[in-house]
Amino acid sequence: MKTTLVSAVWAVTLTLSFLVFSLTLHAQNRDMTDHLKSGIVTLYAHDPLARSLCFRDGGYGSVFQQYEVRNRCSDINFHSYNADGLTVGVEGARQGVVIDLGSADELQKKYGYEETVGKGQGYASLRVSEGKVLIAQDRKARTTQELKETDLFQKPSSAAQTAPVKVGHTYLMRITDHYEKGFEVMVKLLVIAHTPSEAVTFRWQIL
């Protein structure tokens, strides 16, 4: 009887331990997945691998393979196509649209929302809902308004589009595919540092 009771308690303990482990692992995987949707990265104009970025996993876009530089997943490129430019829609049948929304001060003045110390509310509030890009309206009431720049959803006039790098500016980007009709990636990006003709550092987040 005593042995049976001990076995039952041990079985319950093992079950609870496994449940806690599973929940912890799930939370870690979820956090990792969320992390991969955003990040800070520096692209280098003269590095054969680190001049482009893959938004899917946050890694650099090219690899060394069989003694060659080969594309892995290049959603955005710095400097290669246009000097000191950020170019999207650069691989395969991809098509890109990029919009420069301006600086934090320009965004706040245009849309009239309340800023915070250090700024950044405009970038933080940008989101996509029901085919519209929204930005903050009233911070206390937590309301939003539609972004006036509607070119994000236009059909690209060419495969790749470029915008000049400007420190402190927020950009919106949309990447589609000429053949893969269901493919779409939309990203917001904030340039935080730039060394002309050498490197750019930006914060990015998938919308």
PDB file of N, CA and C in Angstrom, residues 136-196:
ATOM      1  N   ALA A 136      -0.387  56.633 -34.428  1.00  0.00           N
ATOM      2  CA  ALA A 136      -1.013  57.198 -33.225  1.00  0.00           C
ATOM      3  C   ALA A 136      -1.798  58.466 -33.531  1.00  0.00           C
ATOM      4  N   GLN A 137      -2.890  58.630 -32.775  1.00  0.00           N
ATOM      5  CA  GLN A 137      -3.684  59.860 -32.867  1.00  0.00           C
ATOM      6  C   GLN A 137      -3.736  60.540 -31.502  1.00  0.00           C
ATOM      7  N   ASP A 138      -4.394  59.892 -30.540  1.00  0.00           N
ATOM      8  CA  ASP A 138      -4.470  60.393 -29.174  1.00  0.00           C
ATOM      9  C   ASP A 138      -3.872  59.330 -28.260  1.00  0.00           C
ATOM     10  N   ARG A 139      -2.732  59.661 -27.675  1.00  0.00           N
ATOM     11  CA  ARG A 139      -2.008  58.679 -26.861  1.00  0.00           C
ATOM     12  C   ARG A 139      -2.793  58.247 -25.639  1.00  0.00           C
ATOM     13  N   LYS A 140      -3.430  59.192 -24.945  1.00  0.00           N
ATOM     14  CA  LYS A 140      -4.168  58.863 -23.724  1.00  0.00           C
ATOM     15  C   LYS A 140      -5.422  58.048 -24.027  1.00  0.00           C
ATOM     16  N   ALA A 141      -6.099  58.393 -25.092  1.00  0.00           N
ATOM     17  CA  ALA A 141      -7.302  57.652 -25.472  1.00  0.00           C
ATOM     18  C   ALA A 141      -6.958  56.385 -26.253  1.00  0.00           C
ATOM     19  N   ARG A 142      -5.679  56.232 -26.600  1.00  0.00           N
ATOM     20  CA  ARG A 142      -5.189  55.061 -27.329  1.00  0.00           C
ATOM     21  C   ARG A 142      -5.905  54.899 -28.671  1.00  0.00           C
ATOM     22  N   THR A 143      -6.107  56.017 -29.352  1.00  0.00           N
ATOM     23  CA  THR A 143      -6.746  55.981 -30.665  1.00  0.00           C
ATOM     24  C   THR A 143      -5.690  56.121 -31.753  1.00  0.00           C
ATOM     25  N   THR A 144      -6.060  55.686 -32.948  1.00  0.00           N
ATOM     26  CA  THR A 144      -5.154  55.746 -34.082  1.00  0.00           C
ATOM     27  C   THR A 144      -5.818  56.464 -35.251  1.00  0.00           C
ATOM     28  N   GLN A 145      -5.034  56.779 -36.244  1.00  0.00           N
ATOM     29  CA  GLN A 145      -5.533  57.396 -37.475  1.00  0.00           C
ATOM     30  C   GLN A 145      -4.823  56.755 -38.654  1.00  0.00           C
ATOM     31  N   GLU A 146      -5.445  56.846 -39.813  1.00  0.00           N
ATOM     32  CA  GLU A 146      -4.863  56.224 -40.996  1.00  0.00           C
ATOM     33  C   GLU A 146      -3.714  57.070 -41.533  1.00  0.00           C
ATOM     34  N   LEU A 147      -2.657  56.397 -41.893  1.00  0.00           N
ATOM     35  CA  LEU A 147      -1.512  57.086 -42.477  1.00  0.00           C
ATOM     36  C   LEU A 147      -1.900  57.681 -43.829  1.00  0.00           C
ATOM     37  N   LYS A 148      -1.480  58.913 -44.070  1.00  0.00           N
ATOM     38  CA  LYS A 148      -1.859  59.593 -45.306  1.00  0.00           C
ATOM     39  C   LYS A 148      -1.056  59.107 -46.507  1.00  0.00           C
ATOM     40  N   GLU A 149       0.130  58.584 -46.257  1.00  0.00           N
ATOM     41  CA  GLU A 149       0.939  58.047 -47.348  1.00  0.00           C
ATOM     42  C   GLU A 149       0.378  56.676 -47.730  1.00  0.00           C
ATOM     43  N   THR A 150      -0.266  56.574 -48.858  1.00  0.00           N
ATOM     44  CA  THR A 150      -0.951  55.345 -49.253  1.00  0.00           C
ATOM     45  C   THR A 150      -0.202  54.562 -50.328  1.00  0.00           C
ATOM     46  N   ASP A 151       0.988  55.024 -50.691  1.00  0.00           N
ATOM     47  CA  ASP A 151       1.724  54.398 -51.786  1.00  0.00           C
ATOM     48  C   ASP A 151       2.257  53.015 -51.431  1.00  0.00           C
ATOM     49  N   LEU A 152       2.181  52.630 -50.158  1.00  0.00           N
ATOM     50  CA  LEU A 152       2.729  51.347 -49.743  1.00  0.00           C
ATOM     51  C   LEU A 152       2.069  50.194 -50.491  1.00  0.00           C
ATOM     52  N   PHE A 153       0.781  50.335 -50.807  1.00  0.00           N
ATOM     53  CA  PHE A 153       0.047  49.236 -51.427  1.00  0.00           C
ATOM     54  C   PHE A 153      -0.069  49.382 -52.948  1.00  0.00           C
ATOM     55  N   GLN A 154       0.672  50.317 -53.502  1.00  0.00           N
ATOM     56  CA  GLN A 154       0.654  50.476 -54.948  1.00  0.00           C
ATOM     57  C   GLN A 154       1.390  49.325 -55.620  1.00  0.00           C
ATOM     58  N   LYS A 155       1.090  49.103 -56.887  1.00  0.00           N
ATOM     59  CA  LYS A 155       1.818  48.105 -57.655  1.00  0.00           C
ATOM     60  C   LYS A 155       3.174  48.679 -58.016  1.00  0.00           C
ATOM     61  N   PRO A 156       4.252  47.984 -57.663  1.00  0.00           N
ATOM     62  CA  PRO A 156       5.589  48.530 -57.941  1.00  0.00           C
ATOM     63  C   PRO A 156       5.783  48.825 -59.418  1.00  0.00           C
ATOM     64  N   SER A 157       6.377  49.974 -59.695  1.00  0.00           N
ATOM     65  CA  SER A 157       6.651  50.353 -61.078  1.00  0.00           C
ATOM     66  C   SER A 157       7.861  49.607 -61.622  1.00  0.00           C
ATOM     67  N   SER A 158       8.688  49.103 -60.724  1.00  0.00           N
ATOM     68  CA  SER A 158       9.853  48.306 -61.099  1.00  0.00           C
ATOM     69  C   SER A 158      10.089  47.275 -60.010  1.00  0.00           C
ATOM     70  N   ALA A 159      10.955  46.317 -60.270  1.00  0.00           N
ATOM     71  CA  ALA A 159      11.185  45.247 -59.300  1.00  0.00           C
ATOM     72  C   ALA A 159      11.726  45.791 -57.977  1.00  0.00           C
ATOM     73  N   ALA A 160      12.767  46.579 -58.052  1.00  0.00           N
ATOM     74  CA  ALA A 160      13.411  47.098 -56.842  1.00  0.00           C
ATOM     75  C   ALA A 160      13.179  48.598 -56.695  1.00  0.00           C
ATOM     76  N   GLN A 161      13.047  49.031 -55.458  1.00  0.00           N
ATOM     77  CA  GLN A 161      12.951  50.463 -55.160  1.00  0.00           C
ATOM     78  C   GLN A 161      13.957  50.819 -54.082  1.00  0.00           C
ATOM     79  N   THR A 162      14.458  52.050 -54.162  1.00  0.00           N
ATOM     80  CA  THR A 162      15.493  52.510 -53.241  1.00  0.00           C
ATOM     81  C   THR A 162      15.094  53.816 -52.583  1.00  0.00           C
ATOM     82  N   ALA A 163      15.485  53.980 -51.335  1.00  0.00           N
ATOM     83  CA  ALA A 163      15.334  55.254 -50.627  1.00  0.00           C
ATOM     84  C   ALA A 163      16.681  55.627 -50.013  1.00  0.00           C
ATOM     85  N   PRO A 164      17.073  56.890 -50.111  1.00  0.00           N
ATOM     86  CA  PRO A 164      18.337  57.321 -49.508  1.00  0.00           C
ATOM     87  C   PRO A 164      18.309  57.152 -47.991  1.00  0.00           C
ATOM     88  N   VAL A 165      19.436  56.777 -47.431  1.00  0.00           N
ATOM     89  CA  VAL A 165      19.549  56.628 -45.977  1.00  0.00           C
ATOM     90  C   VAL A 165      19.595  57.998 -45.317  1.00  0.00           C
ATOM     91  N   LYS A 166      18.707  58.198 -44.324  1.00  0.00           N
ATOM     92  CA  LYS A 166      18.710  59.432 -43.543  1.00  0.00           C
ATOM     93  C   LYS A 166      18.550  59.073 -42.071  1.00  0.00           C
ATOM     94  N   VAL A 167      19.526  59.463 -41.268  1.00  0.00           N
ATOM     95  CA  VAL A 167      19.505  59.124 -39.844  1.00  0.00           C
ATOM     96  C   VAL A 167      18.291  59.735 -39.166  1.00  0.00           C
ATOM     97  N   GLY A 168      17.602  58.927 -38.355  1.00  0.00           N
ATOM     98  CA  GLY A 168      16.428  59.393 -37.630  1.00  0.00           C
ATOM     99  C   GLY A 168      15.133  59.269 -38.399  1.00  0.00           C
ATOM    100  N   HIS A 169      15.202  58.851 -39.648  1.00  0.00           N
ATOM    101  CA  HIS A 169      14.001  58.722 -40.468  1.00  0.00           C
ATOM    102  C   HIS A 169      13.370  57.345 -40.319  1.00  0.00           C
ATOM    103  N   THR A 170      12.044  57.337 -40.402  1.00  0.00           N
ATOM    104  CA  THR A 170      11.267  56.103 -40.367  1.00  0.00           C
ATOM    105  C   THR A 170      10.845  55.741 -41.788  1.00  0.00           C
ATOM    106  N   TYR A 171      10.949  54.471 -42.109  1.00  0.00           N
ATOM    107  CA  TYR A 171      10.593  53.984 -43.445  1.00  0.00           C
ATOM    108  C   TYR A 171       9.553  52.875 -43.348  1.00  0.00           C
ATOM    109  N   LEU A 172       8.714  52.782 -44.353  1.00  0.00           N
ATOM    110  CA  LEU A 172       7.811  51.643 -44.519  1.00  0.00           C
ATOM    111  C   LEU A 172       8.222  50.900 -45.777  1.00  0.00           C
ATOM    112  N   MET A 173       8.184  49.573 -45.699  1.00  0.00           N
ATOM    113  CA  MET A 173       8.582  48.764 -46.843  1.00  0.00           C
ATOM    114  C   MET A 173       7.594  47.626 -47.042  1.00  0.00           C
ATOM    115  N   ARG A 174       7.340  47.329 -48.298  1.00  0.00           N
ATOM    116  CA  ARG A 174       6.458  46.205 -48.638  1.00  0.00           C
ATOM    117  C   ARG A 174       7.098  45.431 -49.778  1.00  0.00           C
ATOM    118  N   ILE A 175       7.213  44.126 -49.585  1.00  0.00           N
ATOM    119  CA  ILE A 175       7.824  43.256 -50.583  1.00  0.00           C
ATOM    120  C   ILE A 175       6.804  42.217 -51.026  1.00  0.00           C
ATOM    121  N   THR A 176       6.606  42.101 -52.328  1.00  0.00           N
ATOM    122  CA  THR A 176       5.725  41.088 -52.893  1.00  0.00           C
ATOM    123  C   THR A 176       6.516  40.293 -53.929  1.00  0.00           C
ATOM    124  N   ASP A 177       5.840  39.365 -54.592  1.00  0.00           N
ATOM    125  CA  ASP A 177       6.500  38.536 -55.582  1.00  0.00           C
ATOM    126  C   ASP A 177       5.677  38.510 -56.869  1.00  0.00           C
ATOM    127  N   HIS A 178       6.344  38.667 -57.989  1.00  0.00           N
ATOM    128  CA  HIS A 178       5.650  38.737 -59.281  1.00  0.00           C
ATOM    129  C   HIS A 178       4.881  37.448 -59.581  1.00  0.00           C
ATOM    130  N   TYR A 179       5.430  36.310 -59.171  1.00  0.00           N
ATOM    131  CA  TYR A 179       4.807  35.028 -59.469  1.00  0.00           C
ATOM    132  C   TYR A 179       4.081  34.434 -58.264  1.00  0.00           C
ATOM    133  N   GLU A 180       4.657  34.570 -57.090  1.00  0.00           N
ATOM    134  CA  GLU A 180       4.064  34.019 -55.871  1.00  0.00           C
ATOM    135  C   GLU A 180       3.074  35.033 -55.302  1.00  0.00           C
ATOM    136  N   LYS A 181       1.840  34.975 -55.735  1.00  0.00           N
ATOM    137  CA  LYS A 181       0.856  36.013 -55.441  1.00  0.00           C
ATOM    138  C   LYS A 181       0.544  36.146 -53.952  1.00  0.00           C
ATOM    139  N   GLY A 182       0.699  35.081 -53.194  1.00  0.00           N
ATOM    140  CA  GLY A 182       0.377  35.155 -51.764  1.00  0.00           C
ATOM    141  C   GLY A 182       1.509  35.678 -50.908  1.00  0.00           C
ATOM    142  N   PHE A 183       2.658  35.945 -51.506  1.00  0.00           N
ATOM    143  CA  PHE A 183       3.817  36.399 -50.727  1.00  0.00           C
ATOM    144  C   PHE A 183       3.727  37.898 -50.452  1.00  0.00           C
ATOM    145  N   GLU A 184       3.907  38.268 -49.188  1.00  0.00           N
ATOM    146  CA  GLU A 184       3.900  39.682 -48.815  1.00  0.00           C
ATOM    147  C   GLU A 184       4.616  39.861 -47.480  1.00  0.00           C
ATOM    148  N   VAL A 185       5.535  40.798 -47.448  1.00  0.00           N
ATOM    149  CA  VAL A 185       6.226  41.173 -46.212  1.00  0.00           C
ATOM    150  C   VAL A 185       6.157  42.688 -46.082  1.00  0.00           C
ATOM    151  N   MET A 186       5.667  43.169 -44.934  1.00  0.00           N
ATOM    152  CA  MET A 186       5.629  44.609 -44.672  1.00  0.00           C
ATOM    153  C   MET A 186       6.439  44.901 -43.406  1.00  0.00           C
ATOM    154  N   VAL A 187       7.267  45.905 -43.503  1.00  0.00           N
ATOM    155  CA  VAL A 187       8.227  46.194 -42.426  1.00  0.00           C
ATOM    156  C   VAL A 187       8.281  47.690 -42.161  1.00  0.00           C
ATOM    157  N   LYS A 188       8.438  48.044 -40.885  1.00  0.00           N
ATOM    158  CA  LYS A 188       8.778  49.425 -40.541  1.00  0.00           C
ATOM    159  C   LYS A 188      10.229  49.436 -40.085  1.00  0.00           C
ATOM    160  N   LEU A 189      10.903  50.539 -40.355  1.00  0.00           N
ATOM    161  CA  LEU A 189      12.347  50.598 -40.141  1.00  0.00           C
ATOM    162  C   LEU A 189      12.736  51.996 -39.680  1.00  0.00           C
ATOM    163  N   LEU A 190      13.634  52.073 -38.716  1.00  0.00           N
ATOM    164  CA  LEU A 190      14.119  53.345 -38.184  1.00  0.00           C
ATOM    165  C   LEU A 190      15.633  53.375 -38.248  1.00  0.00           C
ATOM    166  N   VAL A 191      16.188  54.286 -39.043  1.00  0.00           N
ATOM    167  CA  VAL A 191      17.641  54.403 -39.173  1.00  0.00           C
ATOM    168  C   VAL A 191      18.198  55.110 -37.934  1.00  0.00           C
ATOM    169  N   ILE A 192      19.144  54.450 -37.270  1.00  0.00           N
ATOM    170  CA  ILE A 192      19.674  55.019 -36.020  1.00  0.00           C
ATOM    171  C   ILE A 192      21.149  55.413 -36.126  1.00  0.00           C
ATOM    172  N   ALA A 193      21.835  54.977 -37.180  1.00  0.00           N
ATOM    173  CA  ALA A 193      23.234  55.387 -37.379  1.00  0.00           C
ATOM    174  C   ALA A 193      23.623  55.143 -38.826  1.00  0.00           C
ATOM    175  N   HIS A 194      24.553  55.965 -39.313  1.00  0.00           N
ATOM    176  CA  HIS A 194      24.965  55.831 -40.708  1.00  0.00           C
ATOM    177  C   HIS A 194      26.346  56.421 -40.906  1.00  0.00           C
ATOM    178  N   THR A 195      27.230  55.629 -41.473  1.00  0.00           N
ATOM    179  CA  THR A 195      28.536  56.101 -41.917  1.00  0.00           C
ATOM    180  C   THR A 195      28.522  56.050 -43.432  1.00  0.00           C
ATOM    181  N   PRO A 196      28.500  57.200 -44.101  1.00  0.00           N
ATOM    182  CA  PRO A 196      28.374  57.229 -45.562  1.00  0.00           C
ATOM    183  C   PRO A 196      29.330  56.279 -46.266  1.00  0.00           C
TER     184      PRO A 196
END
